XYZ file of C-alpha atoms in Angstrom:
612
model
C 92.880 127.948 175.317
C 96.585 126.403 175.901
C 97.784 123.425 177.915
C 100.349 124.019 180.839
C 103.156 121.221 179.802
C 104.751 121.795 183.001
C 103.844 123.722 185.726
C 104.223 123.440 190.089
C 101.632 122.961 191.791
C 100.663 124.421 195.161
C 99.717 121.897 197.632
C 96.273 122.655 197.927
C 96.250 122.690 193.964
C 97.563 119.153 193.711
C 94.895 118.104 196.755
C 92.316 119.509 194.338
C 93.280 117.633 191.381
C 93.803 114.308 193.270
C 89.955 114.824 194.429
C 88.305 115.401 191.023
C 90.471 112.217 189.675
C 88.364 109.984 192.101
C 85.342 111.900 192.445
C 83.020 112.066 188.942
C 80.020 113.163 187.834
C 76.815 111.232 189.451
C 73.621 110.528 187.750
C 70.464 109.324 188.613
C 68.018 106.871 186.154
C 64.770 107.994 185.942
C 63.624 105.075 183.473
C 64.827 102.237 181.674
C 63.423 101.366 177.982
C 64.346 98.351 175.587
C 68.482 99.150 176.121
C 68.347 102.475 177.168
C 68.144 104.804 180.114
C 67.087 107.970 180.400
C 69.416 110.003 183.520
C 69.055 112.910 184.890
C 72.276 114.991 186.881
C 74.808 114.500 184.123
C 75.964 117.844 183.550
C 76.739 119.479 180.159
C 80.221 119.124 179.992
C 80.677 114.931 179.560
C 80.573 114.468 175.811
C 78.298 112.447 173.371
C 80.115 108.815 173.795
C 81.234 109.450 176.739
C 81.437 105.828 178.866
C 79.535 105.755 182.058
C 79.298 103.243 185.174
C 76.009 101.988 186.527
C 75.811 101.182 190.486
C 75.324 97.853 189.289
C 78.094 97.132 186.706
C 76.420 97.814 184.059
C 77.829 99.823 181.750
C 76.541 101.812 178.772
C 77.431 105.183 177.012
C 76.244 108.692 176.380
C 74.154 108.876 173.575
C 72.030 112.434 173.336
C 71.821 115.560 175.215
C 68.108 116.689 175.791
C 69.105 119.290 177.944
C 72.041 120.300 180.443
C 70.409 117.839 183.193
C 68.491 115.418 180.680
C 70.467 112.439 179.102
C 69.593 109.435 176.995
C 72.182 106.338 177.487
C 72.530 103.651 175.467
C 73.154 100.356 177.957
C 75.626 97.898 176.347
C 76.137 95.498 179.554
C 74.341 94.391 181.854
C 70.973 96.317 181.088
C 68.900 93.686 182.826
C 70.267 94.821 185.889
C 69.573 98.417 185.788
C 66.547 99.930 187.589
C 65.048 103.557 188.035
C 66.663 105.065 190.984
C 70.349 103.761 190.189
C 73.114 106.102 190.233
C 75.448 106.440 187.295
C 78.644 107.962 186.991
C 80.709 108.984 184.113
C 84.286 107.856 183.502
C 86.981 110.362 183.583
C 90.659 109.765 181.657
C 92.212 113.028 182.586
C 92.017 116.347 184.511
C 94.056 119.342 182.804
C 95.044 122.628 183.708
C 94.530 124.969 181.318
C 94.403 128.648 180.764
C 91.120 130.480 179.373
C 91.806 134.092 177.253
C 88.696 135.376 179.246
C 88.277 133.080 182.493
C 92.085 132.846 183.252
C 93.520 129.680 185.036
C 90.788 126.701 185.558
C 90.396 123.027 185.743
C 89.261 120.717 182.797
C 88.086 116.904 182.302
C 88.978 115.298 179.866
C 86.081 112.179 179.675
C 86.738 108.392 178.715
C 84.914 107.404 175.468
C 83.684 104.108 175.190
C 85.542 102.288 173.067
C 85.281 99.238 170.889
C 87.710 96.786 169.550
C 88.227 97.397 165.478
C 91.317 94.987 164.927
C 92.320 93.135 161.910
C 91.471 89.701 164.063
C 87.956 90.539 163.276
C 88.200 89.670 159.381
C 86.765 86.804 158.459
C 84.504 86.677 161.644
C 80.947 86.685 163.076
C 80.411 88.805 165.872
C 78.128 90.878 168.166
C 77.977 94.367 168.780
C 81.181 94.463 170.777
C 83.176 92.057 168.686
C 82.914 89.064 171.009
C 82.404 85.968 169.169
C 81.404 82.462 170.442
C 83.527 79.436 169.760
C 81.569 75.782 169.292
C 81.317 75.722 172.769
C 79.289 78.507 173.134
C 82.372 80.306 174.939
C 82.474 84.293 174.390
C 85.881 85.536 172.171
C 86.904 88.794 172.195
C 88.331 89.747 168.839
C 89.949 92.618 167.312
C 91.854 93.675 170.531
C 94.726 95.180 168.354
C 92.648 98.489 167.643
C 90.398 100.201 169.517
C 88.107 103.110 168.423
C 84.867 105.170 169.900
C 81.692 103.714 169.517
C 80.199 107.079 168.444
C 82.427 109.029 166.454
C 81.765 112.225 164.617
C 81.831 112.538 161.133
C 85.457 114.111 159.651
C 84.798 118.206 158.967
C 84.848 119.591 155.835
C 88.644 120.708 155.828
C 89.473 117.010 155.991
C 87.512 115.315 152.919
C 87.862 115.224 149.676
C 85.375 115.410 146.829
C 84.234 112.148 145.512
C 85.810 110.780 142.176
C 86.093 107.463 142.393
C 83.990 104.526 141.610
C 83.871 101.533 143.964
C 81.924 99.054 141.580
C 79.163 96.617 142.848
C 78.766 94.354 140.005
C 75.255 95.140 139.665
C 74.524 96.533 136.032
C 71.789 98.454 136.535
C 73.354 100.300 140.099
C 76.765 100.488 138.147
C 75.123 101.975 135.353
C 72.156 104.027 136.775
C 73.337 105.034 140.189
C 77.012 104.574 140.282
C 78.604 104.622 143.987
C 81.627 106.158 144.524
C 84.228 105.686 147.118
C 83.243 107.972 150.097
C 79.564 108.080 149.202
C 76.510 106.969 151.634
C 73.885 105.423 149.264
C 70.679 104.164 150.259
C 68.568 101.007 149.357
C 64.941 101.850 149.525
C 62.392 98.930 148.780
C 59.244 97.134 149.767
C 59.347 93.201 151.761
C 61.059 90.840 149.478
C 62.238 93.421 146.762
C 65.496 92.032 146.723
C 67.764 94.609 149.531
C 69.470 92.388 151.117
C 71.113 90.341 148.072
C 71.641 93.631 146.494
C 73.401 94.507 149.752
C 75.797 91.128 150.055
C 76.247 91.466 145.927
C 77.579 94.974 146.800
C 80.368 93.214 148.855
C 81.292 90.095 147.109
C 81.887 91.811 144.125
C 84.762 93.266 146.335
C 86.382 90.686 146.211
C 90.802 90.773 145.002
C 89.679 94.883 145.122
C 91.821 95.191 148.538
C 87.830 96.744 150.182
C 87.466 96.027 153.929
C 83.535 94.996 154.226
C 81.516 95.000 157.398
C 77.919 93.475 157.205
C 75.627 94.422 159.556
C 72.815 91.888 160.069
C 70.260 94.061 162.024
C 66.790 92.254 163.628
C 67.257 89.319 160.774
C 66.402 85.570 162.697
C 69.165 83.412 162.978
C 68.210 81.240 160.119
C 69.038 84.884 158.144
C 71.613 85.421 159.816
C 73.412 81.958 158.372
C 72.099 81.988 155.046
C 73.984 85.789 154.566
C 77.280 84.081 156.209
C 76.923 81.262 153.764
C 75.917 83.409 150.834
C 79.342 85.541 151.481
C 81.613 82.289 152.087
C 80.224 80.795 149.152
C 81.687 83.831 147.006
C 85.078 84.134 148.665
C 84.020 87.674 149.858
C 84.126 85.994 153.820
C 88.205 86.616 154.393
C 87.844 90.158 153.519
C 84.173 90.848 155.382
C 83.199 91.251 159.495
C 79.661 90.193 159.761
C 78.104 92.234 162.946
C 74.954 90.630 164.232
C 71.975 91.652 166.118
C 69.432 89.347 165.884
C 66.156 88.999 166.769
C 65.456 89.453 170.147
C 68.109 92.181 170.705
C 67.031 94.615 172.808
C 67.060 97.927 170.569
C 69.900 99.684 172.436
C 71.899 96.868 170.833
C 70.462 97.008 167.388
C 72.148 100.456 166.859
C 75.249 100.022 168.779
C 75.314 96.616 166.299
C 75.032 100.045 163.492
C 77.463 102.561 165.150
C 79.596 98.922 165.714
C 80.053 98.419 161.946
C 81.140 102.084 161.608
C 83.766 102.053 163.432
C 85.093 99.118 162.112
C 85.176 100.592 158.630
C 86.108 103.696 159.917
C 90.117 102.309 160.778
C 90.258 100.822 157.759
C 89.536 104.396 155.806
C 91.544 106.096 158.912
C 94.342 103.685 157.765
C 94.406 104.951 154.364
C 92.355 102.183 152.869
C 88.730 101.741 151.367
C 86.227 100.251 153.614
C 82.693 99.161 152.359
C 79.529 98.870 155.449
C 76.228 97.627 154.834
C 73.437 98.021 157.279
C 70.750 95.771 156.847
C 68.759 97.032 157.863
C 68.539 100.528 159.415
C 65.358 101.050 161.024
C 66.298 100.559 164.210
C 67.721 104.643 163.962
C 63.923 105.872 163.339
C 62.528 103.244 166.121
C 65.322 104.430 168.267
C 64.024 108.156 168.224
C 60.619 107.219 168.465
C 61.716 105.186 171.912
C 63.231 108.485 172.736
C 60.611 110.419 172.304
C 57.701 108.556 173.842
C 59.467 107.907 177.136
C 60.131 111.499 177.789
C 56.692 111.968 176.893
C 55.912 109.093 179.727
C 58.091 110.707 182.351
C 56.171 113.647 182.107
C 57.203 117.371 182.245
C 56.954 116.965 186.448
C 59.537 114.117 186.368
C 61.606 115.731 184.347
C 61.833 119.261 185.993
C 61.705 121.418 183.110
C 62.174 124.647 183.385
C 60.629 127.764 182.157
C 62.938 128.004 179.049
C 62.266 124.627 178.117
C 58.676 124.512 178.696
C 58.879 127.653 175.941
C 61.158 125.566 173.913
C 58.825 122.762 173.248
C 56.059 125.168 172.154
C 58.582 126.285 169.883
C 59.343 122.911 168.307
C 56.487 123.245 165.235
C 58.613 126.734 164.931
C 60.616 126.951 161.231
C 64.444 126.957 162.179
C 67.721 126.925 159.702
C 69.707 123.640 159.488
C 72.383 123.186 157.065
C 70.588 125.772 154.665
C 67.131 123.714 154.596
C 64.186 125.285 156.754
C 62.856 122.755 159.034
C 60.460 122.435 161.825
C 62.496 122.341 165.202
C 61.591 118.565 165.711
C 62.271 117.576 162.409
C 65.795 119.637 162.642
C 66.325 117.487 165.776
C 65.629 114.538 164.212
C 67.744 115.044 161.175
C 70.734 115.899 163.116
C 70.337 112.307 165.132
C 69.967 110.506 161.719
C 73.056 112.419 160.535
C 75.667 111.218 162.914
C 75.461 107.778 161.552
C 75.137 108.773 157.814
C 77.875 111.521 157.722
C 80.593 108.516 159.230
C 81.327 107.915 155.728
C 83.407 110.226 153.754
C 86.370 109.895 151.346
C 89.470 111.875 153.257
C 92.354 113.919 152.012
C 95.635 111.835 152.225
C 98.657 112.884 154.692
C 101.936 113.076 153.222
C 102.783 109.598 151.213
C 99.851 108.006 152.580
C 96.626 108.457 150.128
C 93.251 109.114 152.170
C 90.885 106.269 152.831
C 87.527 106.010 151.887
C 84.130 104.647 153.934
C 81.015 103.951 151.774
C 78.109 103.349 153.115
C 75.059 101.457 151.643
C 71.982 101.907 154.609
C 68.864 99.388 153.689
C 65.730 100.607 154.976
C 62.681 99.290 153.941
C 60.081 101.520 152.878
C 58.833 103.787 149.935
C 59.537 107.460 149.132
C 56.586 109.033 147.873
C 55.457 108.874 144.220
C 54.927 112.221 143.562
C 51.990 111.382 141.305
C 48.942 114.175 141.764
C 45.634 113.059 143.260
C 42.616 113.713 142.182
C 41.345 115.522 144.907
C 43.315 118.824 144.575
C 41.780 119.137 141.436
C 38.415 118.657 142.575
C 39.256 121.281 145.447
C 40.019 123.861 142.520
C 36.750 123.156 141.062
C 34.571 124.320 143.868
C 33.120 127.670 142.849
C 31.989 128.187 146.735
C 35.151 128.740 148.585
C 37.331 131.490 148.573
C 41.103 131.230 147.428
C 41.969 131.462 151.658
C 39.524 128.436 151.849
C 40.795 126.497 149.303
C 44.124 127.030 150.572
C 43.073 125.443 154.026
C 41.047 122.737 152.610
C 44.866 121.713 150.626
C 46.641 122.154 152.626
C 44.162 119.786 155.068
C 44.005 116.985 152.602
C 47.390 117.439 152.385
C 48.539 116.552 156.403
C 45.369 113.945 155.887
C 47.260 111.938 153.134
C 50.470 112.345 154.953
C 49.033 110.566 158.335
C 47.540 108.492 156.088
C 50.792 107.039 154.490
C 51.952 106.822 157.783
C 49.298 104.711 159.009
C 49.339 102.316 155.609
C 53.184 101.394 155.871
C 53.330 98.148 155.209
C 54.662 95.811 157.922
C 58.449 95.890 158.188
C 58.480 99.240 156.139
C 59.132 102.831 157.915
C 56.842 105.244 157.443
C 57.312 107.472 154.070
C 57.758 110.286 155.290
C 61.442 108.883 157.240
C 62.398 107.268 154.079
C 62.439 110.790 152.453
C 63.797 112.097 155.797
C 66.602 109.743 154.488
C 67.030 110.707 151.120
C 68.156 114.177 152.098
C 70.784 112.808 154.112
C 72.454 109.924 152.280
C 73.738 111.145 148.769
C 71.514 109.781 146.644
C 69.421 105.917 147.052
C 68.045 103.005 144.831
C 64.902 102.119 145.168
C 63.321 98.508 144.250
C 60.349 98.063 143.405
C 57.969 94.989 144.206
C 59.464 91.946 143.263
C 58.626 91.266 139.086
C 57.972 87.684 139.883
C 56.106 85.889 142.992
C 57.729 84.743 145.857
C 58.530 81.204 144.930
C 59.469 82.248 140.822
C 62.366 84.241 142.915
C 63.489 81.832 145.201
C 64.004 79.112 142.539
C 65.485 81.731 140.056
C 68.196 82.476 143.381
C 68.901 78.693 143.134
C 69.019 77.818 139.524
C 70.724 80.967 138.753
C 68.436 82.119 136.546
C 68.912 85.821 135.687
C 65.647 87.764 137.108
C 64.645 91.272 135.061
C 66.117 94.434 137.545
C 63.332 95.780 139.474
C 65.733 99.098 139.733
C 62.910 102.182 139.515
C 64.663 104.096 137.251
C 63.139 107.683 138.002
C 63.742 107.185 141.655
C 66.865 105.993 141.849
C 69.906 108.671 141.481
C 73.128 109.557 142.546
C 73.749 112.991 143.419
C 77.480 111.563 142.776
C 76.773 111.665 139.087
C 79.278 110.778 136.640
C 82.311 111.640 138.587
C 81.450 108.006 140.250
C 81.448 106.089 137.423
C 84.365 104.616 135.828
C 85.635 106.763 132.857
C 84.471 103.389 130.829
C 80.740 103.698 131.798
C 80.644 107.407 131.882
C 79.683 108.190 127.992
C 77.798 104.507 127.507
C 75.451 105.099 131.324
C 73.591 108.162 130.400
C 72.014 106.737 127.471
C 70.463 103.622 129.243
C 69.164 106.427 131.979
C 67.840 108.118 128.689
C 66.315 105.296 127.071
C 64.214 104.073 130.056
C 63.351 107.674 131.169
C 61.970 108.122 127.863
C 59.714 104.851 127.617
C 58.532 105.881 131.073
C 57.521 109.175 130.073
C 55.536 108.603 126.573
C 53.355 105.952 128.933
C 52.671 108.471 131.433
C 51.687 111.157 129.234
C 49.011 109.372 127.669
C 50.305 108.307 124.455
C 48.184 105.724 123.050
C 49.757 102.460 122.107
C 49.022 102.031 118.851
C 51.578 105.157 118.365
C 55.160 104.056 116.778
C 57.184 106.305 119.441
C 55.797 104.943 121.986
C 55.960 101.233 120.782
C 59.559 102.126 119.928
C 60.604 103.522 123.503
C 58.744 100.604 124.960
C 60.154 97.834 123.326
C 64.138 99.648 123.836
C 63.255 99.890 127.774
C 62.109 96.153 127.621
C 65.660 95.326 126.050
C 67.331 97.437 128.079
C 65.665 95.676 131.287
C 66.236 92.671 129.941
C 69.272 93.025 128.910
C 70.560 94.217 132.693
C 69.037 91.442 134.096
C 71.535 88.971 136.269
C 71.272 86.194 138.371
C 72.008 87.201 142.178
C 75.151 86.848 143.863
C 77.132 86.905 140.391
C 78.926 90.098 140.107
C 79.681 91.254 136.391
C 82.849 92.704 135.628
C 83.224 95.815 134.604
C 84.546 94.566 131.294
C 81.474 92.730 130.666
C 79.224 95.554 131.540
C 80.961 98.082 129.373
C 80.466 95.189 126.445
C 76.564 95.241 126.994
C 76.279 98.981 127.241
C 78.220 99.351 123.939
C 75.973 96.554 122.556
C 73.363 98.755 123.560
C 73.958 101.886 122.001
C 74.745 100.649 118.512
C 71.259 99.368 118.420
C 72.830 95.215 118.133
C 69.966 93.898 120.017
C 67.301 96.325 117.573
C 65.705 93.180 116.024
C 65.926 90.941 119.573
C 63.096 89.762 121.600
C 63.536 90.265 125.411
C 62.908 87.120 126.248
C 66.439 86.149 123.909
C 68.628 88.810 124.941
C 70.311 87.019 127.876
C 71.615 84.129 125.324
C 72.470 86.593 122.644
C 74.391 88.757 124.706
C 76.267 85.364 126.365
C 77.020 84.719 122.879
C 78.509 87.680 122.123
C 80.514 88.242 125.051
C 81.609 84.344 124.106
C 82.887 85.281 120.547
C 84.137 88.451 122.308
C 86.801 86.473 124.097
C 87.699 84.007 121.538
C 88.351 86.911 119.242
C 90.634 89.626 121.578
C 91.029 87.031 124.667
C 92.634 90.028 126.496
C 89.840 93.230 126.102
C 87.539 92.343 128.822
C 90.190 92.319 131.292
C 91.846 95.420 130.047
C 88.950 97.201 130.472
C 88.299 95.817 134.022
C 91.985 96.710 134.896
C 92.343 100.169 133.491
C 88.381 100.843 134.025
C 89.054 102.695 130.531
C 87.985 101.796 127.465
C 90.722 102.809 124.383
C 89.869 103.032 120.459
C 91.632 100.128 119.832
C 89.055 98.214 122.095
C 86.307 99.779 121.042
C 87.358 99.149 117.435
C 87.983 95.247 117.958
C 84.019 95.263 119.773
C 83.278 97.089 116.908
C 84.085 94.841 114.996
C 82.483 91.384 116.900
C 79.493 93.267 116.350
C 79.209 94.146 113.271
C 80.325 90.093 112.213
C 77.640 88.808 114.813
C 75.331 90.972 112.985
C 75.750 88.862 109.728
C 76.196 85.613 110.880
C 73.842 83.171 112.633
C 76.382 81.196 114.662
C 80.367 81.987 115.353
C 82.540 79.450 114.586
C 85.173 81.548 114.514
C 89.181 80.575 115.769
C 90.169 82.983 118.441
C 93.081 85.592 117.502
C 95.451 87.397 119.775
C 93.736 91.091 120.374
């Protein structure tokens, strides 16, 4: 299909254009749900993010297709004054003449996206889910005005990424080191209530800081009390200047909770479009599963009559338990329809190929969504099942693959308040490319809070089996790469020996236990204090030559702050190299080499500090 450049017009050609520029397509709502509508009369050809005009001002924008007549919008402005019955019209930017190989000459819209304002004015600044701001007054500011991009843009196709090979450090030791993140990568933070996502989330970005990362926070549902104690939390670490923080707080409707999302996007999205890396944290993202189930339940409400489905459809949605093929993974229909929606915020990030002089960008994303994948630890009830002598291999078969749904609905039923269901946390996991998950919080409530204050480091609540990168190594930094693996190794290994049923009066297992208790202890950190990668490749190293063989946990955190002490009096420069050059080279390693082995016979080091 070609575009005419120039071309004359006939006069009733021109009349005909001039009419489809002021006519456009009309809609009518059929119901209106916690920010969105659901419209009927929209045909096919409008776009997802396509901006569209309610009869009463409102405005709002396309957001998924059930069918050729059946839309779901997402209402940005003015949703209080939309009603069922309204008309709605979409927003047209151009009308082309173009010339089809099989169809011949015919008429095209081009539709107006709604767009939102990604400038660099927003740095530095708290704002809503259409970058408006509020000065003391209480007055609305628009901000970033100087760029503008869609609210709902597509992911970049294959042709125009680029593998991921390049770390984009958090400061964390035991992410760094267990589940590196690279530049480009979506990684997800999985945990229960007060496990710790959020300051994992902020650590991710102030530990951005002099890095030349563009961050965008995205406080999602938190009260405003939350909301202020993040803000602080980043100006307090200098990580403010280089951060947006996008807000939707409690009381949002949920069409703004996930424009708040797609918002924070497309902020990062001109940074990496720019040719620079951009960082966005979504905390949290459970507004995306709520926002399906919304979907779902009011065309469920409106009723197959109200909807006018037809004969196909009505066949389709008998269909939906049907296995189909998406992306090479065999799904149910719903499930493959529910992936997809889950995937057009999660494939956003990418690292892309540069153009020319200009190196490609990156976006990484780090989703929160609270909740637990499943354990994968074996009941006892299937074995039972295989134990009754009565049934018949088909009945057994049933009776599994009964207890099976039953335990399903049943985890579905027990999620915790706050948490998504299980089964959308794994959903998750086969999107993003790869997740941490925390487990419950090592000490109470209060033990936490006053450790956050005092600074005391708390022991990494990291769940070593179920957190992983399916990065690998090509994230890490080549300094980590040959120390990381081992830590994985040595916790793996305690885990294991426990689980098998070795008793503990065994030396291998009282040996892998007491390594993984260094090794926790050992990664523990206070929060909001980002460890350089110098320091971390110090521990690591520490690690592996077995320095801390004859430690208790409990003295770890003062032996290794002694270390890394002596470390800098003796080659003042080595920590910093390594940060710099995220390398580490034999001379290095042969001057830690050597702090250890002279910490290793002496009690104290009183040592005067040479030039390394």
């Amino acid at each position: 299909m070609s575009v005419f450049r120039s071309r004359k017009n006939k006069p009733n050609q021109l009349e005909l254009l001039r009419r489809l520029e002021e006519e456009s397509e009309s809609g009518k709502v059929l119901m209106v749900r916690d920010g969105m509508a659901i419209v009927e009369g929209l045909k096919n050809d409008a776009p997802i993010g396509t901006e569209l005009a309610f009869v009463s001002g409102a405005s709002g924008v396309l957001l998924w297709r059930r069918s050729d007549n059946i839309c779901i919008v997402l209402l940005l402005s003015g949703a209080k004054d939309v009603a069922a019955g309204h008309r709605v019209a979409t927003k047209i930017k151009a009308i082309l003449q173009v010339v089809d190989d099989v169809d011949g000459p015919m008429t095209k819209r081009e539709f107006e996206l709604f767009q939102v304002p990604v400038g660099e004015t927003l740095l530095g600044q708290v704002c809503n889910f259409v970058g408006q701001s509020k000065s003391s007054q209480g007055v609305p500011i628009q901000l970033g005005v100087g760029a503008q991009l869609p609210l709902f843009n597509q992911g970049p196709n294959m042709e125009a990424r680029t593998p991921i090979n390049e770390a984009l450090l958090t400061g964390i030791k035991a992410v760094d080191a267990l589940t590196p993140l690279g530049r480009g990568q979506a990684l997800m933070v999985n945990g229960p209530r007060r496990s710790g996502k959020t300051s994992l989330g902020l650590d991710c970005i102030l530990a951005q800081r002099l890095q030349g990362v563009r961050c965008v926070y995205a406080a999602i549902n938190k009260s405003q009390e939350e909301v202020e104690a993040c803000v602080e939390v980043l100006r307090t670490g200098g990580a403010l200047p280089y951060t947006t923080v996008v807000v939707a707080q409690q009381g949002c409707s949920l069409g703004e909770r996930y424009a708040a999302a797609c918002y924070a996007c497309s902020i990062g999205e001109y940074a990496r479009d720019s040719g620079r890396p951009a960082l966005v944290v979504h905390d949290d993202l459970s507004c995306m599963p709520e926002m399906w189930n919304t979907i779902l339940a009011s065309l469920v409400d409106l009723g197959p009559d109200v909807l006018d489905v037809s004969d196909k459809e009505k066949e389709e949605v008998k269909n939906l338990d049907t296995m189909v093929d998406y992306e090479g993974t065999l799904l149910s229909a719903t499930a493959a329809q529910r992936r997809k929606f889950f995937a057009s915020l999660i494939q956003r990030g990418a690292r892309l190929l540069g153009k020319g002089s200009r190196p490609g960008g990156s976006l990484t994303l780090v989703p929160i969504l609270p909740g637990m994948p499943a354990t994968g630890e074996p009941g006892a009830r299937p074995a039972q099942v295989a134990a009754y002598q009565h049934l018949s291999r088909q009945q057994k078969e049933k009776l599994l693959a009964a207890l099976e749904r039953s335990s399903q609905q049943a985890a579905v039923r027990q999620a915790p308040k706050g948490c998504v269901s299980t089964e959308i946390v794994e959903e998750f996991m086969s999107i993003t490319d790869g997740q941490v998950v925390l487990q419950p919080p090592i000490r109470n409530a209060s033990a936490a809070g006053d450790a956050a204050s005092s600074r005391i480091p708390l022991e990494t609540n990291i769940d070593p089996r179920a957190s992983i990168s399916r990065i690998g190594s090509r994230a890490h930094p080549p300094a980590l790469a040959t120390l990381a693996p081992e830590l994985r190794f040595n916790l793996a290994q305690a885990v294991d020996a426990q689980r098998f049923g070795m008793v503990s009066s065994n030396e291998v297992l009282v040996r892998e236990q007491l390594q993984a208790r260094l090794v926790k202890a050992a990664l523990a950190q206070a929060p909001h204090s980002p460890v350089p990668l110098g320091e971390q490749v110090a521990i690591l190293y520490a690690l592996q030559k077995g320095f801390f063989r004859n430690s208790k946990p409990e003295d770890i955190q003062g032996e290794l702050a002694e270390a890394l002490c002596f470390l800098r009096r003796m080659h003042p420069t080595a920590l910093a190299n390594i940060t710099a050059t995220q390398s580490m080279s034999e001379p290095i390693e042969a001057a830690m080499a050597g702090v250890l082995e002279v910490l290793g016979r002496m009690p104290t080091s009183p040592v005067a500090p040479v030039n390394s």
